[in-house]
C-alpha positions in Angstrom: 44.6 -52.9 -34.6 46.3 -54.3 -31.6 44.6 -54.8 -28.6 46.5 -52.7 -26.4 46.7 -50.0 -28.4 42.7 -50.1 -28.8 42.9 -49.6 -25.3 45.4 -46.9 -24.9 42.6 -44.6 -27.8 39.9 -44.9 -26.5 41.5 -44.0 -22.6 42.0 -40.8 -24.4 38.4 -40.3 -25.5 37.1 -41.3 -21.9 39.6 -38.7 -20.5 38.2 -36.0 -23.1 34.7 -36.5 -21.7 33.5 -34.4 -18.8 34.5 -35.9 -15.5 31.3 -35.4 -13.6 29.6 -37.2 -16.6 29.1 -40.9 -15.4 32.0 -43.1 -16.2 29.9 -45.7 -18.0 28.6 -42.9 -20.3 31.8 -41.4 -21.2 33.3 -45.1 -22.1 30.0 -45.5 -24.5 30.6 -42.0 -25.5 34.8 -42.9 -26.8 33.4 -46.0 -28.5 30.9 -43.9 -30.5 33.4 -40.9 -31.4 36.2 -43.8 -32.0 33.8 -45.2 -34.6 32.3 -42.3 -35.8 35.7 -40.9 -36.5 36.8 -44.1 -38.3 39.7 -44.5 -35.0 38.2 -47.3 -35.4 37.4 -48.6 -38.3 34.9 -51.5 -39.7 35.6 -55.1 -39.2 38.2 -53.6 -35.9 37.8 -56.4 -33.1 37.5 -55.4 -29.6 38.6 -56.4 -26.6 37.4 -58.1 -24.3 34.8 -56.8 -21.8 37.2 -58.0 -18.7 40.7 -57.6 -20.7 39.3 -53.9 -22.0 38.3 -53.0 -18.2 41.7 -54.3 -16.7 43.4 -51.8 -19.6 41.3 -49.1 -18.8 41.3 -49.6 -14.8 37.8 -50.1 -14.3 35.0 -52.4 -13.0 33.8 -54.8 -15.9 30.2 -54.0 -15.6 31.0 -50.7 -17.0 32.3 -51.6 -20.5 29.5 -54.1 -20.6 27.0 -52.0 -20.3 28.7 -49.7 -22.7 29.2 -52.3 -25.5 25.3 -53.8 -25.0 24.4 -50.2 -25.9 26.6 -50.0 -28.9 25.5 -53.4 -29.7 21.6 -52.2 -29.9 23.0 -49.2 -31.9 24.0 -50.9 -33.9 27.8 -49.7 -34.1 29.1 -53.4 -32.8 28.7 -56.9 -33.8 28.7 -60.3 -31.4 29.8 -63.3 -33.4 29.2 -66.3 -31.4 32.7 -67.8 -30.2 34.6 -65.1 -31.7 34.6 -61.9 -30.0 32.8 -58.3 -30.6 33.8 -56.1 -33.6 32.6 -52.8 -34.8 30.0 -53.3 -37.4 30.6 -53.5 -40.7 27.2 -52.2 -41.6 29.1 -49.1 -40.4 30.7 -48.1 -43.4 28.0 -48.0 -45.3 26.1 -45.2 -43.0 28.6 -42.9 -42.2 30.4 -41.2 -45.1 34.3 -40.5 -44.3 35.3 -37.6 -42.5 35.7 -34.6 -45.3 38.3 -32.6 -44.4 36.6 -29.0 -44.8 36.3 -26.5 -42.9 33.9 -25.5 -39.6 30.7 -24.1 -40.0 31.0 -20.1 -40.0 27.6 -19.3 -38.2 27.3 -15.8 -39.7 25.3 -14.3 -42.4 24.8 -17.3 -44.5 24.1 -19.8 -41.7 22.1 -17.9 -39.6 18.6 -16.6 -39.7 18.0 -13.0 -38.8 16.2 -13.8 -36.1 19.1 -16.7 -35.2 22.1 -14.2 -35.5 20.0 -11.2 -32.9 19.4 -14.3 -30.9 23.4 -14.8 -31.1 24.3 -11.4 -30.5 22.6 -10.7 -27.7 24.8 -12.9 -25.1 23.8 -11.7 -21.7 23.6 -14.5 -19.7 26.7 -16.2 -17.8 27.7 -19.3 -17.8 28.8 -18.9 -14.0 26.3 -19.0 -11.9 27.4 -19.5 -8.0 29.7 -17.3 -6.1 29.6 -13.2 -4.7 28.3 -11.6 -5.4 25.4 -13.0 -9.4 22.3 -12.1 -9.1 18.4 -13.6 -9.2 20.4 -16.6 -7.6 18.9 -18.4 -4.4 20.5 -20.6 -1.8 19.7 -24.0 -2.5 21.7 -25.6 0.0 19.2 -24.6 2.2 16.5 -26.4 -0.1 14.6 -29.3 2.1 16.0 -31.8 0.0 14.9 -34.7 1.6 11.0 -33.8 1.1 11.6 -33.0 -1.9 13.2 -37.1 -3.0 10.6 -37.6 -1.0 7.8 -36.7 -2.6 9.2 -36.9 -6.3 10.0 -40.5 -5.2 6.5 -41.1 -4.3 4.7 -40.3 -8.0 8.1 -42.0 -10.2 6.8 -45.3 -8.9 4.7 -48.0 -11.8 1.9 -47.0 -9.7 2.0 -43.7 -10.7 3.1 -44.7 -14.6 0.7 -42.5 -16.2 2.7 -39.3 -14.9 4.7 -40.3 -17.4 2.6 -39.7 -20.7 2.3 -36.2 -22.6 -0.7 -34.0 -21.3 -2.8 -31.8 -23.1 -3.9 -30.3 -19.6 -1.3 -29.4 -16.2 -1.7 -31.4 -13.4 -5.4 -30.8 -11.8 -4.4 -30.6 -8.3 -1.0 -28.5 -8.6 -3.6 -25.8 -10.8 -6.4 -26.3 -7.5 -3.1 -25.8 -5.0 -1.9 -22.7 -6.6 -5.1 -20.3 -7.0 -5.7 -21.0 -3.2 -2.1 -19.9 -2.8 -2.6 -17.0 -5.0 -5.9 -15.7 -3.1 -4.3 -15.9 -0.4 -1.2 -14.4 -0.7 -1.9 -12.4 -3.6 -5.3 -11.4 -3.3 -6.4 -12.9 -7.2 -9.5 -15.4 -7.2 -9.3 -17.0 -10.1 -10.6 -20.6 -11.1 -7.6 -23.2 -11.2 -9.0 -23.6 -14.8 -6.9 -20.3 -15.2 -3.6 -21.5 -14.4 -1.4 -22.5 -16.9 2.0 -24.7 -16.1 5.1 -23.9 -18.6 8.7 -24.5 -18.7 10.1 -21.6 -16.7 9.6 -17.8 -17.3 11.1 -18.0 -20.8 8.9 -20.4 -22.2 5.9 -18.3 -20.9 7.1 -15.0 -22.4 7.2 -16.8 -25.8 3.7 -18.2 -25.3 2.8 -15.0 -24.5 3.9 -13.1 -27.8 3.1 -16.0 -29.9 -0.6 -16.6 -28.5 -2.1 -12.4 -28.3 0.7 -10.6 -30.7 2.3 -11.1 -34.3 5.0 -10.4 -36.8 5.9 -6.9 -36.4 3.8 -5.5 -33.0 5.0 -3.6 -30.1 6.3 -4.3 -27.3 6.9 -2.5 -23.8 9.9 -3.7 -21.6 11.1 -1.8 -18.4 14.5 -0.1 -19.3 16.4 -0.9 -17.6 14.7 -4.4 -17.5 15.0 -8.2 -18.0 17.5 -8.8 -20.5 15.9 -12.6 -20.8 12.2 -11.0 -21.8 14.0 -8.2 -24.4 15.7 -11.5 -26.3 12.4 -13.9 -26.1 10.2 -11.0 -27.2 12.5 -9.7 -30.1 12.8 -13.6 -31.3 8.9 -14.0 -31.3 9.4 -10.9 -34.1 8.3 -9.0 -31.8 9.5 -4.4 -31.9 10.6 -4.4 -28.6 10.3 0.0 -27.0 12.0 0.4 -23.9 10.2 2.5 -21.4 12.1 4.4 -18.7 11.7 3.2 -15.8 11.7 6.3 -12.4 11.5 5.8 -8.8 7.6 5.4 -9.1 8.0 2.3 -11.8 7.3 2.4 -15.8 6.9 5.3 -16.3 5.3 5.9 -20.2 4.8 9.3 -21.9 2.0 10.6 -23.8 3.9 10.3 -26.6 4.7 6.6 -26.2 1.2 6.3 -25.3 0.6 7.9 -29.2 1.8 4.6 -30.7 0.6 1.6 -27.9 2.1 -1.5 -27.8 0.3 -5.4 -28.2 1.9 -6.1 -24.7 3.3 -4.4 -22.0 5.8 -6.8 -19.4 6.6 -5.4 -16.8 7.6 -6.2 -12.7 5.3 -4.0 -10.7 6.0 -5.7 -7.3 10.1 -5.9 -7.8 11.3 -4.3 -11.1 14.7 -5.6 -11.9 17.3 -5.1 -11.7 16.5 -1.4 -10.0 14.1 -3.4 -7.1 11.4 0.2 -8.0 8.0 -0.5 -6.8 5.2 0.0 -9.1 2.9 3.1 -7.2 -0.4 2.4 -6.9 -1.1 5.6 -9.2 0.6 3.8 -12.0 -0.8 0.8 -11.5 -4.5 2.3 -12.2 -3.0 4.4 -15.1 -1.6 1.4 -16.4 -4.5 -0.9 -16.6 -7.1 2.0 -17.9 -4.8 3.0 -20.7 -3.9 -0.3 -21.1 -7.8 -1.5 -21.7 -8.2 1.8 -23.8 -5.1 1.0 -26.3 -5.9 -2.5 -26.5 -2.5 -4.2 -24.8 -2.1 -6.8 -23.2 0.1 -6.7 -20.1 2.8 -9.8 -18.9 3.0 -8.9 -14.8 6.4 -11.0 -13.8 6.0 -11.7 -10.0 9.3 -13.3 -10.4 10.0 -12.6 -6.6 7.0 -12.0 -5.3 7.1 -14.2 -2.0 10.5 -13.3 -1.2 9.8 -9.4 0.6 11.6 -7.9 3.7 9.3 -4.9 5.0 5.6 -4.1 4.2 3.4 -6.6 2.5 2.7 -6.0 -1.2 0.5 -4.0 -3.5 -2.2 -5.5 -4.9 -0.9 -7.4 -7.9 -1.9 -6.2 -11.1 -4.0 -9.8 -12.5 -6.1 -8.6 -8.8 -6.9 -5.0 -9.5 -7.9 -5.6 -12.9 -11.8 -5.4 -14.1 -11.1 -5.6 -17.6 -8.9 -8.5 -17.7 -6.3 -7.6 -19.3 -3.5 -9.4 -17.8 -1.3 -12.2 -17.7 0.3 -13.3 -14.6 3.5 -14.9 -14.6 4.9 -16.7 -10.9 7.8 -19.0 -11.0 9.7 -21.2 -8.5 13.4 -20.5 -9.8 14.0 -18.1 -7.0 12.5 -19.4 -4.2 12.9 -23.0 -4.7 16.1 -23.7 -6.9 16.3 -22.2 -10.5 17.2 -25.7 -12.3 13.3 -27.3 -11.3 12.9 -24.8 -15.2 8.7 -24.4 -13.8 6.7 -21.2 -14.3 2.9 -21.0 -14.4 0.8 -18.7 -16.1 -3.2 -16.9 -14.6 -5.0 -16.0 -18.0 -7.9 -14.3 -18.0 -11.0 -16.9 -18.5 -11.5 -15.5 -22.2 -8.2 -17.1 -23.2 -7.9 -20.5 -21.1 -8.5 -22.6 -23.8 -6.5 -21.0 -26.0 -3.4 -21.0 -24.0 -4.1 -24.4 -22.9 -3.9 -25.3 -26.7 -1.1 -23.3 -27.5 1.2 -24.7 -24.6 0.2 -28.7 -25.7 0.7 -27.9 -29.2 4.1 -25.8 -28.8 5.9 -26.5 -25.9 3.4 -30.5 -25.1 3.1 -31.0 -21.6 4.9 -32.7 -19.0 6.7 -33.2 -16.4 3.5 -34.4 -14.3 5.4 -36.1 -11.9 7.2 -33.0 -11.0 4.4 -31.4 -10.8 2.7 -33.7 -8.4 5.5 -33.4 -6.1 4.7 -29.6 -5.7 0.8 -29.5 -5.4 1.8 -32.2 -2.4 4.6 -29.7 -1.6 2.1 -27.0 -1.4 -0.4 -28.0 0.0 1.2 -29.9 3.1 3.3 -26.2 3.9 6.8 -27.3 3.3 6.4 -24.4 0.7 5.4 -21.7 2.8 7.7 -23.2 5.5 10.9 -23.0 3.1 9.6 -19.4 2.4 9.9 -18.1 5.8 13.0 -19.4 6.6 15.1 -17.9 4.0 12.9 -14.2 4.2 14.7 -14.7 7.3 18.0 -15.9 5.7 17.8 -13.8 2.9 17.4 -10.5 5.0 20.3 -10.8 7.2 22.2 -11.1 4.2 21.0 -7.8 2.8 21.8 -5.9 5.8 25.2 -7.3 5.9 25.8 -6.1 2.3 24.9 -2.7 2.8 26.7 -2.1 6.0 29.3 -3.5 4.4 29.7 -1.5 1.1 28.4 1.3 3.2 31.7 1.1 5.1 33.6 1.0 2.3 32.6 3.0 0.1 30.2 5.9 1.9 28.2 7.6 -0.5 30.5 7.2 -3.5 27.4 4.6 -4.3 23.8 4.4 -3.3 21.5 1.3 -3.1 18.6 0.6 -5.1 15.3 -1.5 -4.1 15.8 -4.4 -1.3 12.2 -4.1 -0.2 12.3 -7.5 -1.6 14.0 -10.1 -3.8 17.9 -12.2 -3.9 19.9 -8.6 -4.9 20.4 -5.1 -4.7 21.4 -2.5 -7.1 24.6 -0.1 -6.5 24.3 2.9 -8.4 27.6 4.9 -9.2 27.5 9.3 -8.9 30.2 9.2 -11.3 30.8 8.2 -14.7 32.2 5.5 -14.3 32.5 2.1 -16.7 30.6 -0.2 -14.9 31.5 -3.3 -17.6 35.4 -2.6 -17.0 34.8 -2.9 -13.3 32.9 -6.7 -13.2 35.4 -7.4 -15.6 37.9 -6.5 -13.1 36.1 -8.0 -9.8 35.4 -11.3 -12.1 39.5 -11.9 -12.5 39.9 -11.5 -9.2 36.9 -14.2 -8.7 33.8 -11.5 -7.3 31.1 -11.5 -9.5 28.4 -8.8 -11.0 26.2 -7.2 -13.3 26.9 -3.9 -15.1 23.9 -1.8 -14.7 24.4 -0.6 -18.3 24.2 -3.8 -19.4 20.3 -3.5 -18.8 19.3 -0.9 -21.1 18.1 -1.1 -24.1 18.1 2.6 -24.8 22.0 3.1 -24.8 21.9 7.0 -24.6 19.8 6.4 -20.9 22.5 4.7 -19.8 23.3 4.9 -16.0 26.7 3.1 -14.4 26.2 0.4 -11.3 26.4 -2.6 -10.6 23.9 -5.4 -9.4 24.8 -7.2 -6.3 23.3 -11.2 -5.4 23.5 -11.6 -1.7 21.3 -14.9 -1.3 23.4 -17.4 -2.4 26.5 -16.1 -0.4 26.4 -16.9 3.8 26.8 -14.2 5.6 30.3 -15.2 6.9 31.4 -14.9 3.3 29.6 -11.0 2.0 31.8 -8.9 4.0 35.0 -10.5 2.6 33.7 -10.3 -1.1 32.4 -6.9 -0.8 36.0 -5.3 0.5 37.1 -6.7 -2.8 34.9 -5.5 -4.6 35.2 -2.3 -3.1 39.1 -2.6 -3.3 38.6 -2.6 -7.5 35.5 0.2 -7.6 37.6 2.8 -5.4 40.4 2.3 -7.6 38.3 3.3 -10.7 37.2 5.8 -8.4 40.5 7.5 -7.8 40.9 6.9 -11.9 37.6 9.6 -12.7 39.2 11.9 -10.3 
């Protein structure tokens, strides 16, 4: 192939790559794709790095590094004094592309579990903007401090932190045990703290270590769809338990078929914001012990309280050690961190440490080390205090704006803590249609109905996140959303 045509061909491949990907990676991927799909056949001579860089309008080093990587991987071969060629070995290692229809990820391809997961899409590809719930304002995170701490542990002297780890980073477990003792009245040994990669992995670990396939798991209804999907994917029979103004409300009939696992967020139920009453907490602990059930206490945003101090954690109240406490840094620091932790009863320590190592492998020790210092040096507490003030102001701005536009047509739920407010409709509106209309106008919100597993109990409403929206932008966005809701109210009359 003529050298100029090769440059034009590669430019097309480069343009297909996402612009956010580094240029050298885009060039590498472009060359590799062209070789794999036979656009550049074995034995084809490539332009010199200088010539190709000139044709593509980029620095020579960018092309040099792409060539070097492909030479190492065997896609290219260098001939001394003659240039660089597509390796002849590629012809024996790759079959010619066959003309066949794409694989249909349907009944014959996916497992029963895989089909269930694929059919239960609830997460959104849009993760920022008014009023995406559950998202903190990452722009206000102290990046300079975090960058300095992380850099401290990404050095040759700390290379031991780059290996696999059977257990979590010791100082982080100590820091978390001390933090929980002060903030949640939980007296735990650091050995009881198990570090995992996010709350979903934590829930999955609990399901696999404590329940067998087909056993029953209770979830709050409405409740967090992520927990529902993880428990179902682990092979458990997920049973919805209604939530009222006092929190999760299992009946005597429900207890007649006791669960193996109970997933609950007692400090700030998601999405309603309801706080589980002390009476209900004590009842839940007593009956779980009788039924030999394990309680997974999701305390996902406990740090973000705006009023009274929270009630004691279920873990702290339990004297029978039937509770596994789940905490995360996604809400108060940043979601992409993907670090969470479990506090397990003493009798489960060895099993959970081994389970984490065998099922998921330990790692990310530099981040754990940086986080331990972030907590010990007081940066974590300072950030929490600052964000409480910022989020409380934004919550109030949202409440005032929605009331000004809609009055008593909607009513807020929760707001004592967390990153979002739930608004319930007093008429039978199509909240999914309202959310779709809002998205078309650049407003993100989640319909309350999507949080229900029991379709007969569904109620309409919208879950609105305020934390990641600057106060000055909340009013205009609320006005746009209110106008959409008013249109639907007019149609229902």
